[in-house]
Short mmCIF file of N, CA and C in Angstrom, two decimals:
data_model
loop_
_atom_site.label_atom_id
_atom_site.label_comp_id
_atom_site.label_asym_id
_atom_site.label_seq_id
_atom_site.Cartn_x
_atom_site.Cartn_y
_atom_site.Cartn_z
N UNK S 7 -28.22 107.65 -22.71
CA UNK S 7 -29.05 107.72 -21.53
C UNK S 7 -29.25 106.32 -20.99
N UNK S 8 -29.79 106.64 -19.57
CA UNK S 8 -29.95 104.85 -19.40
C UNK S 8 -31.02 104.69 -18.13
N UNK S 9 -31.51 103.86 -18.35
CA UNK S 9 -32.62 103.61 -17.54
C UNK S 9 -34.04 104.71 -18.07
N UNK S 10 -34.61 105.16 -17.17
CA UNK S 10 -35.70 106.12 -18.08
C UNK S 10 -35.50 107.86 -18.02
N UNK S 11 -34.14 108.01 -17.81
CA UNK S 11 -33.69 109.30 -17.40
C UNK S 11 -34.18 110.04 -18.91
N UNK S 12 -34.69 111.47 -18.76
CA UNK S 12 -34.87 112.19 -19.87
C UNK S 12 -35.88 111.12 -21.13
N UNK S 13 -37.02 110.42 -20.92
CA UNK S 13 -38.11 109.70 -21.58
C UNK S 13 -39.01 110.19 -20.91
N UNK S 14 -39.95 110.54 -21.45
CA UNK S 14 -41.32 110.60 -20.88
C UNK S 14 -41.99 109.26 -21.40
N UNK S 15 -42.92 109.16 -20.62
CA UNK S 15 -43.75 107.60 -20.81
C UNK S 15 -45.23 108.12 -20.98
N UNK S 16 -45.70 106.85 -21.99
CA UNK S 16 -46.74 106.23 -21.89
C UNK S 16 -47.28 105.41 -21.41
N UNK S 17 -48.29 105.63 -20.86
CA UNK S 17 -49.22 104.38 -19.85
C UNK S 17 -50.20 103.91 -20.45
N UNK S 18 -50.42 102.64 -21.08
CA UNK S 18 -51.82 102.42 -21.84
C UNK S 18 -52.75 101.07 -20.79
N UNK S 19 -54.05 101.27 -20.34
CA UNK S 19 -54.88 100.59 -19.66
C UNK S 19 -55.53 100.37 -21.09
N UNK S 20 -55.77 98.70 -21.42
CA UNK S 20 -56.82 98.12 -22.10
C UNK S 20 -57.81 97.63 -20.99
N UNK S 21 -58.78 98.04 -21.07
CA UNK S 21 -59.84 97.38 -20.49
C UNK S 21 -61.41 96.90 -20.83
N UNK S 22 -61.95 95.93 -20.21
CA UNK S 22 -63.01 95.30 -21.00
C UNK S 22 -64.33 96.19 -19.91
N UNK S 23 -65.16 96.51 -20.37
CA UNK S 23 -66.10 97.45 -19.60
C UNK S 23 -67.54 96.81 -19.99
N UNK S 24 -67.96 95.67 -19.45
CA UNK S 24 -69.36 95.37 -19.91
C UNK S 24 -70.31 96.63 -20.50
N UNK S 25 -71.32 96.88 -21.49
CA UNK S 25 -72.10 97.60 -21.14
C UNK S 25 -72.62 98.40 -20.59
N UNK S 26 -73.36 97.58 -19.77
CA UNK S 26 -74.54 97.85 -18.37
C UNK S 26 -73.58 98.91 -17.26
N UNK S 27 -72.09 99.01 -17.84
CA UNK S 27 -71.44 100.02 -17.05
C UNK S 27 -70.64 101.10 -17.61
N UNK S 28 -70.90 101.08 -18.57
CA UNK S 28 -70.20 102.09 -20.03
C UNK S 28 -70.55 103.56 -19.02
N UNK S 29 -71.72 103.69 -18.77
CA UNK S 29 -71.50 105.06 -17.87
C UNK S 29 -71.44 105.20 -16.48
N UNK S 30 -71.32 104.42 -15.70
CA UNK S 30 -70.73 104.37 -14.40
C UNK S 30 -68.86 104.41 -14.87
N UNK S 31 -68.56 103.62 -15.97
CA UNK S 31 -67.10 103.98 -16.37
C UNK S 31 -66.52 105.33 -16.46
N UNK S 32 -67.51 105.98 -17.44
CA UNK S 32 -67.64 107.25 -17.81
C UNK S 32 -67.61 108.88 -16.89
N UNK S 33 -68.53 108.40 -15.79
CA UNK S 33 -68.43 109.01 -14.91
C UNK S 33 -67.07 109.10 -14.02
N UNK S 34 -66.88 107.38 -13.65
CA UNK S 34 -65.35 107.70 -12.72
C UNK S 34 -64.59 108.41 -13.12
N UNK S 35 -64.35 107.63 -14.73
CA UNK S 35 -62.96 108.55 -15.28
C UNK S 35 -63.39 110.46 -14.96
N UNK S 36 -64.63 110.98 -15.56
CA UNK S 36 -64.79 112.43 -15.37
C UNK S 36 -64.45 112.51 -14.11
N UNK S 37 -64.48 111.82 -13.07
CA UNK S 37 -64.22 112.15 -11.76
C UNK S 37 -62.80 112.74 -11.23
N UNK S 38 -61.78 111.65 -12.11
CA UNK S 38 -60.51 110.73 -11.98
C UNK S 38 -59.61 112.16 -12.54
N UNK S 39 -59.78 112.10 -13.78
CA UNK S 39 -59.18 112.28 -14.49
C UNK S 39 -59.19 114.32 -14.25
N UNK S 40 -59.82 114.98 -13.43
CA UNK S 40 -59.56 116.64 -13.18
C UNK S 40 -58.78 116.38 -12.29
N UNK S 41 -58.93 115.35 -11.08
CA UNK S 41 -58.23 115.24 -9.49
C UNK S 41 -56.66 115.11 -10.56
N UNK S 42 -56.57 114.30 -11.33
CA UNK S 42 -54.86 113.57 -11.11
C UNK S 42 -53.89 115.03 -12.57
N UNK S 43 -55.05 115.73 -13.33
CA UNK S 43 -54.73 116.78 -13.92
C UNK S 43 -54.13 117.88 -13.47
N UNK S 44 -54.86 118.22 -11.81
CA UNK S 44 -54.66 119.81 -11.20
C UNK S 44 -53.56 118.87 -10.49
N UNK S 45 -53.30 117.92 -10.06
CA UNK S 45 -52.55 118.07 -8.98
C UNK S 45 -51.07 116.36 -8.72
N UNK S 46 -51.43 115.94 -9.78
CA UNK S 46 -50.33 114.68 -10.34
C UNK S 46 -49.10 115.17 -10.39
N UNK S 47 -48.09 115.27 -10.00
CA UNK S 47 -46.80 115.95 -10.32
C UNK S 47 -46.09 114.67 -11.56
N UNK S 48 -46.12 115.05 -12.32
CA UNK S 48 -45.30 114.41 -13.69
C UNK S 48 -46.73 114.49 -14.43
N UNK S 49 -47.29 114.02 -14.27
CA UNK S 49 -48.78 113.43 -15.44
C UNK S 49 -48.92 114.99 -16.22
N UNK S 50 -49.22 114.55 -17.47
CA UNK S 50 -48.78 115.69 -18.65
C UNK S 50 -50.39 115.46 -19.30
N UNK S 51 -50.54 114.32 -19.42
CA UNK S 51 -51.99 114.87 -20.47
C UNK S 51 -53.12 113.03 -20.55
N UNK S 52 -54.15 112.76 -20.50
CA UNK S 52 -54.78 111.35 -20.82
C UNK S 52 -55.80 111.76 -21.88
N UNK S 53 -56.13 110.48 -21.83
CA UNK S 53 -57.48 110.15 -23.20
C UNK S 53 -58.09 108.96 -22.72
N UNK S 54 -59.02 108.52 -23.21
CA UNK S 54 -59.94 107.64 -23.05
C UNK S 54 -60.78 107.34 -24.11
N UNK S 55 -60.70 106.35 -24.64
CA UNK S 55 -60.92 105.68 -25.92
C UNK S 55 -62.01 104.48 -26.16
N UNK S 56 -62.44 104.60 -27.13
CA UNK S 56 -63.41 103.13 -27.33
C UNK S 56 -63.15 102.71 -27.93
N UNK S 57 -63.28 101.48 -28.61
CA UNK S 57 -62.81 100.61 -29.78
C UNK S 57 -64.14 100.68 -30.88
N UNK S 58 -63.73 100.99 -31.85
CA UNK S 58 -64.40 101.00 -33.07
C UNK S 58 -65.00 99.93 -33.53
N UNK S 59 -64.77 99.00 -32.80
CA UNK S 59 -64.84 97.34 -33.69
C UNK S 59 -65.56 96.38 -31.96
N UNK S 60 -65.58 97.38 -31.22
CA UNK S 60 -65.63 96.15 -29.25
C UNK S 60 -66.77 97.36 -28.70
N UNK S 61 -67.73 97.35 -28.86
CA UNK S 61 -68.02 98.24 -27.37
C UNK S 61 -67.86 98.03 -26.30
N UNK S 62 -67.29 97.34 -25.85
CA UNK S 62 -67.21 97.06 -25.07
C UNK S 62 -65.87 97.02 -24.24
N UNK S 63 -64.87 97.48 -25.20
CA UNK S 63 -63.61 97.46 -25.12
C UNK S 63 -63.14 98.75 -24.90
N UNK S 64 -62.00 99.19 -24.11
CA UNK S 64 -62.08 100.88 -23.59
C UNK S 64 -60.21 100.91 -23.89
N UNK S 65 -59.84 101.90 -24.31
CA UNK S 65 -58.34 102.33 -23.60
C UNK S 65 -58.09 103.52 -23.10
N UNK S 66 -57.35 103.66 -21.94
CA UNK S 66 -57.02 104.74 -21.16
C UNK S 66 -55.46 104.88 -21.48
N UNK S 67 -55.00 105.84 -21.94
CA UNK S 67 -53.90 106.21 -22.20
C UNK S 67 -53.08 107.71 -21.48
N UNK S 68 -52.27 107.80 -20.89
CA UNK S 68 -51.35 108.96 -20.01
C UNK S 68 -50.00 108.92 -20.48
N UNK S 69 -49.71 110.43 -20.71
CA UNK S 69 -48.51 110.80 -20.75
C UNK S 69 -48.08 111.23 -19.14
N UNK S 70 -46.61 110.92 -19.05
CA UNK S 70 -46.10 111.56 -18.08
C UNK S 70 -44.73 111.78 -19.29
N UNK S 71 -44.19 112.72 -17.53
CA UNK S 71 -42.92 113.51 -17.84
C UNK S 71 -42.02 112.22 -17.69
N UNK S 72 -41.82 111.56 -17.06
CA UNK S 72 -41.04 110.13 -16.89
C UNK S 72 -41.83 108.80 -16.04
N UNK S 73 -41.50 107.89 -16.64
CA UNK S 73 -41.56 106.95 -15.76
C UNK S 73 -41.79 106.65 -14.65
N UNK S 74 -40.99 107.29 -13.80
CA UNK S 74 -40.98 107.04 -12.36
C UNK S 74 -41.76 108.31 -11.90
N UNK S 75 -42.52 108.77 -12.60
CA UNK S 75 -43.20 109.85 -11.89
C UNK S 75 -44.64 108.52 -12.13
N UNK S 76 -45.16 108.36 -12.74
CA UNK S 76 -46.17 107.55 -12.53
C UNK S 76 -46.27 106.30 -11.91
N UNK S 77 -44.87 105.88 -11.64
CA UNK S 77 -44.78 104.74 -10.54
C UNK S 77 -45.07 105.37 -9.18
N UNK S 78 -44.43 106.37 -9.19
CA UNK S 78 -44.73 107.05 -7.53
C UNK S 78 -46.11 107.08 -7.47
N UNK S 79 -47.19 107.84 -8.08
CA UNK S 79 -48.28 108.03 -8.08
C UNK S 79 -49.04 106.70 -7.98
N UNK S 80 -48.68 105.75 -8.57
CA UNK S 80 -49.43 104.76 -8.63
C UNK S 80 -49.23 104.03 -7.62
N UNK S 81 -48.45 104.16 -6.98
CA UNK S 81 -47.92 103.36 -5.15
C UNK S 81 -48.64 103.81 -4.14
N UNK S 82 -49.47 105.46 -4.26
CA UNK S 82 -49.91 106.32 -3.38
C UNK S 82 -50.96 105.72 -2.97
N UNK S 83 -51.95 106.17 -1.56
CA UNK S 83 -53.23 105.72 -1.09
C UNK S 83 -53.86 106.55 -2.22
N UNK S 84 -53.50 107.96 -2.41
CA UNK S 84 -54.78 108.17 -3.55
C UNK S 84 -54.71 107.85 -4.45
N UNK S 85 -53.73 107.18 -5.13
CA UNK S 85 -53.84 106.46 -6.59
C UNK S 85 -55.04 105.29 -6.59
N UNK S 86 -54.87 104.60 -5.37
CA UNK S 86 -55.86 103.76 -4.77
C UNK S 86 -56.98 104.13 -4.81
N UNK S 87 -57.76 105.17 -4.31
CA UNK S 87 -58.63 105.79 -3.75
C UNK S 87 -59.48 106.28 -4.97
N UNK S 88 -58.26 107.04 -5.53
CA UNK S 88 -58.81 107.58 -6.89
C UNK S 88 -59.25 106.64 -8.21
N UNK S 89 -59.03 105.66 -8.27
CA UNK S 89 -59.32 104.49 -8.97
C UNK S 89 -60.09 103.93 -8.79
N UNK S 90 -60.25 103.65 -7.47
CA UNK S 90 -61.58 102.11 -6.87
C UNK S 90 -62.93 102.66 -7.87
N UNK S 91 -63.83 103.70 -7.89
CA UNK S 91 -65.02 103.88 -8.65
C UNK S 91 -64.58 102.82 -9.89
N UNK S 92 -63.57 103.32 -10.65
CA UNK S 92 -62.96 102.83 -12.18
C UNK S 92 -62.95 101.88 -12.04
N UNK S 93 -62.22 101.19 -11.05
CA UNK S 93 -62.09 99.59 -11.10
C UNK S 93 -63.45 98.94 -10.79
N UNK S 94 -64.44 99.29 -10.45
CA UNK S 94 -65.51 98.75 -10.13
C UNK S 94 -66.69 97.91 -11.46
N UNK S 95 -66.28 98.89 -12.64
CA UNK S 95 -66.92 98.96 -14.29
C UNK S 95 -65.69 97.96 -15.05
N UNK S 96 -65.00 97.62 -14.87
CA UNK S 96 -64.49 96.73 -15.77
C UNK S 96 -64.25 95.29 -15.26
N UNK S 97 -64.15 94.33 -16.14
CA UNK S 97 -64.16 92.79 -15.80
C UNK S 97 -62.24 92.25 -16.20
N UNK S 98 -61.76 93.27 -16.97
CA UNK S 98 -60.41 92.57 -17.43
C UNK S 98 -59.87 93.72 -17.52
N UNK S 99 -58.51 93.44 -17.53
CA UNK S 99 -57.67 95.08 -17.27
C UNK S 99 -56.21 94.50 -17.72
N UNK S 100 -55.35 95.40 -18.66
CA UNK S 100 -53.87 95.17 -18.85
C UNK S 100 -53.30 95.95 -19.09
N UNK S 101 -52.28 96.52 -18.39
CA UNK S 101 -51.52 97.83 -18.29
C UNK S 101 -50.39 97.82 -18.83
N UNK S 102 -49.53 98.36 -19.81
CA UNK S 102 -48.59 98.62 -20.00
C UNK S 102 -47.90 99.66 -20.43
N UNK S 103 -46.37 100.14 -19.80
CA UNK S 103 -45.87 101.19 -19.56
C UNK S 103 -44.45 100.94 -21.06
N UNK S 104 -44.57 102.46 -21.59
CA UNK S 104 -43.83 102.43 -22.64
C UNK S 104 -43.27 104.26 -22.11
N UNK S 105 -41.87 103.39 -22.56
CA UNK S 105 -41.14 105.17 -22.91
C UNK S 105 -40.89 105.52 -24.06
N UNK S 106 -41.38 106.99 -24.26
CA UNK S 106 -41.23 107.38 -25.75
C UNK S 106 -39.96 107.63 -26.54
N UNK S 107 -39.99 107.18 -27.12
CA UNK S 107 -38.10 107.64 -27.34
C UNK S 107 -37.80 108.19 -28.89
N UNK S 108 -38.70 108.59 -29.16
CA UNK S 108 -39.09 109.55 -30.68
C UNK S 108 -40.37 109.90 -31.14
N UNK S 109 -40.95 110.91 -31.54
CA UNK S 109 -42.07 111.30 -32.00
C UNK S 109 -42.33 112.26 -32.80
N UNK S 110 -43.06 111.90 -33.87
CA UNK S 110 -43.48 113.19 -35.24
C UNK S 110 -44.84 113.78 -34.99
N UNK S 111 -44.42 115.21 -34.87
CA UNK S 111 -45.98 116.10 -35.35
C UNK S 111 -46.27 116.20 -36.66
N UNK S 112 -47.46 115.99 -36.84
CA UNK S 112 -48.17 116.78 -38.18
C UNK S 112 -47.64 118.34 -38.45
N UNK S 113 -47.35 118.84 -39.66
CA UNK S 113 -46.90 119.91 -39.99
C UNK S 113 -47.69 120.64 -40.51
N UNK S 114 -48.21 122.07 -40.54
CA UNK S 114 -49.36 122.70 -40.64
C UNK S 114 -48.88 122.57 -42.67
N UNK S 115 -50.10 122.57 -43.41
CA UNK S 115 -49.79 122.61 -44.34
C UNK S 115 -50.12 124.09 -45.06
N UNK S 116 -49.71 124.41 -46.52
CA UNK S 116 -49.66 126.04 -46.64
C UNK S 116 -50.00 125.88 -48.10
N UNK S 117 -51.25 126.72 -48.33
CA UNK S 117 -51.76 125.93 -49.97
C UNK S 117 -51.25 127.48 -50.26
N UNK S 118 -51.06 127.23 -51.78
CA UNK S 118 -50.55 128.11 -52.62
C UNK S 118 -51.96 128.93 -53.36
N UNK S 119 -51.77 130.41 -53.53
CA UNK S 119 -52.86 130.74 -54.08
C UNK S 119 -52.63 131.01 -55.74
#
């Protein structure tokens, strides 16, 4: 294969979220995150994370179906639109885009009686 044909990607946002905005954060994303669910063409599934060790520290993570489906989206006025609340709660931000190119599920386990 070549280029990101047949990869689905990961999108990971680290971001630093003072405090005093942990729920103005909270809120956008609830906002954000039904709009780009019902109606994102590629976007497959997100999360939103805290750091165990930072409160202050957040990650936003998205699957898409490929790559270039979340570049399109992210070029759009509503990618824009749909963001500005989000961008408003954080002071530092670093994005990076990964394609998956192997992955293991957990296997249900089967106890013996």
């Amino acid at each position: 294969m070549t280029g990101t044909e047949g990869f689905r990607a990961r999108i990971v946002f680290l971001l630093k979220v003072p405090l005093e905005y942990e729920y103005d954060f909270l809120d956008a994303y609830e906002q954000i995150r039904y709009e780009v669910a019902r109606g994102v063409p590629g976007h497959l599934r997100d999360q939103v994370c805290r750091s165990a060790t930072d409160p202050e520290q957040w990650m936003i993570t998205s699957e898409w179906r490929d790559l270039d489906s979340f570049v399109a989206w992210e070029a759009t006025e509503e990618h824009r639109e749909l963001a500005a609340p989000l961008r408003k709660c954080f002071t530092e931000a670093r994005s990076l885009r990964f394609e998956i190119c192997a992955e293991t599920s957990a296997q249900p386990t089967t106890t013996s009686s």
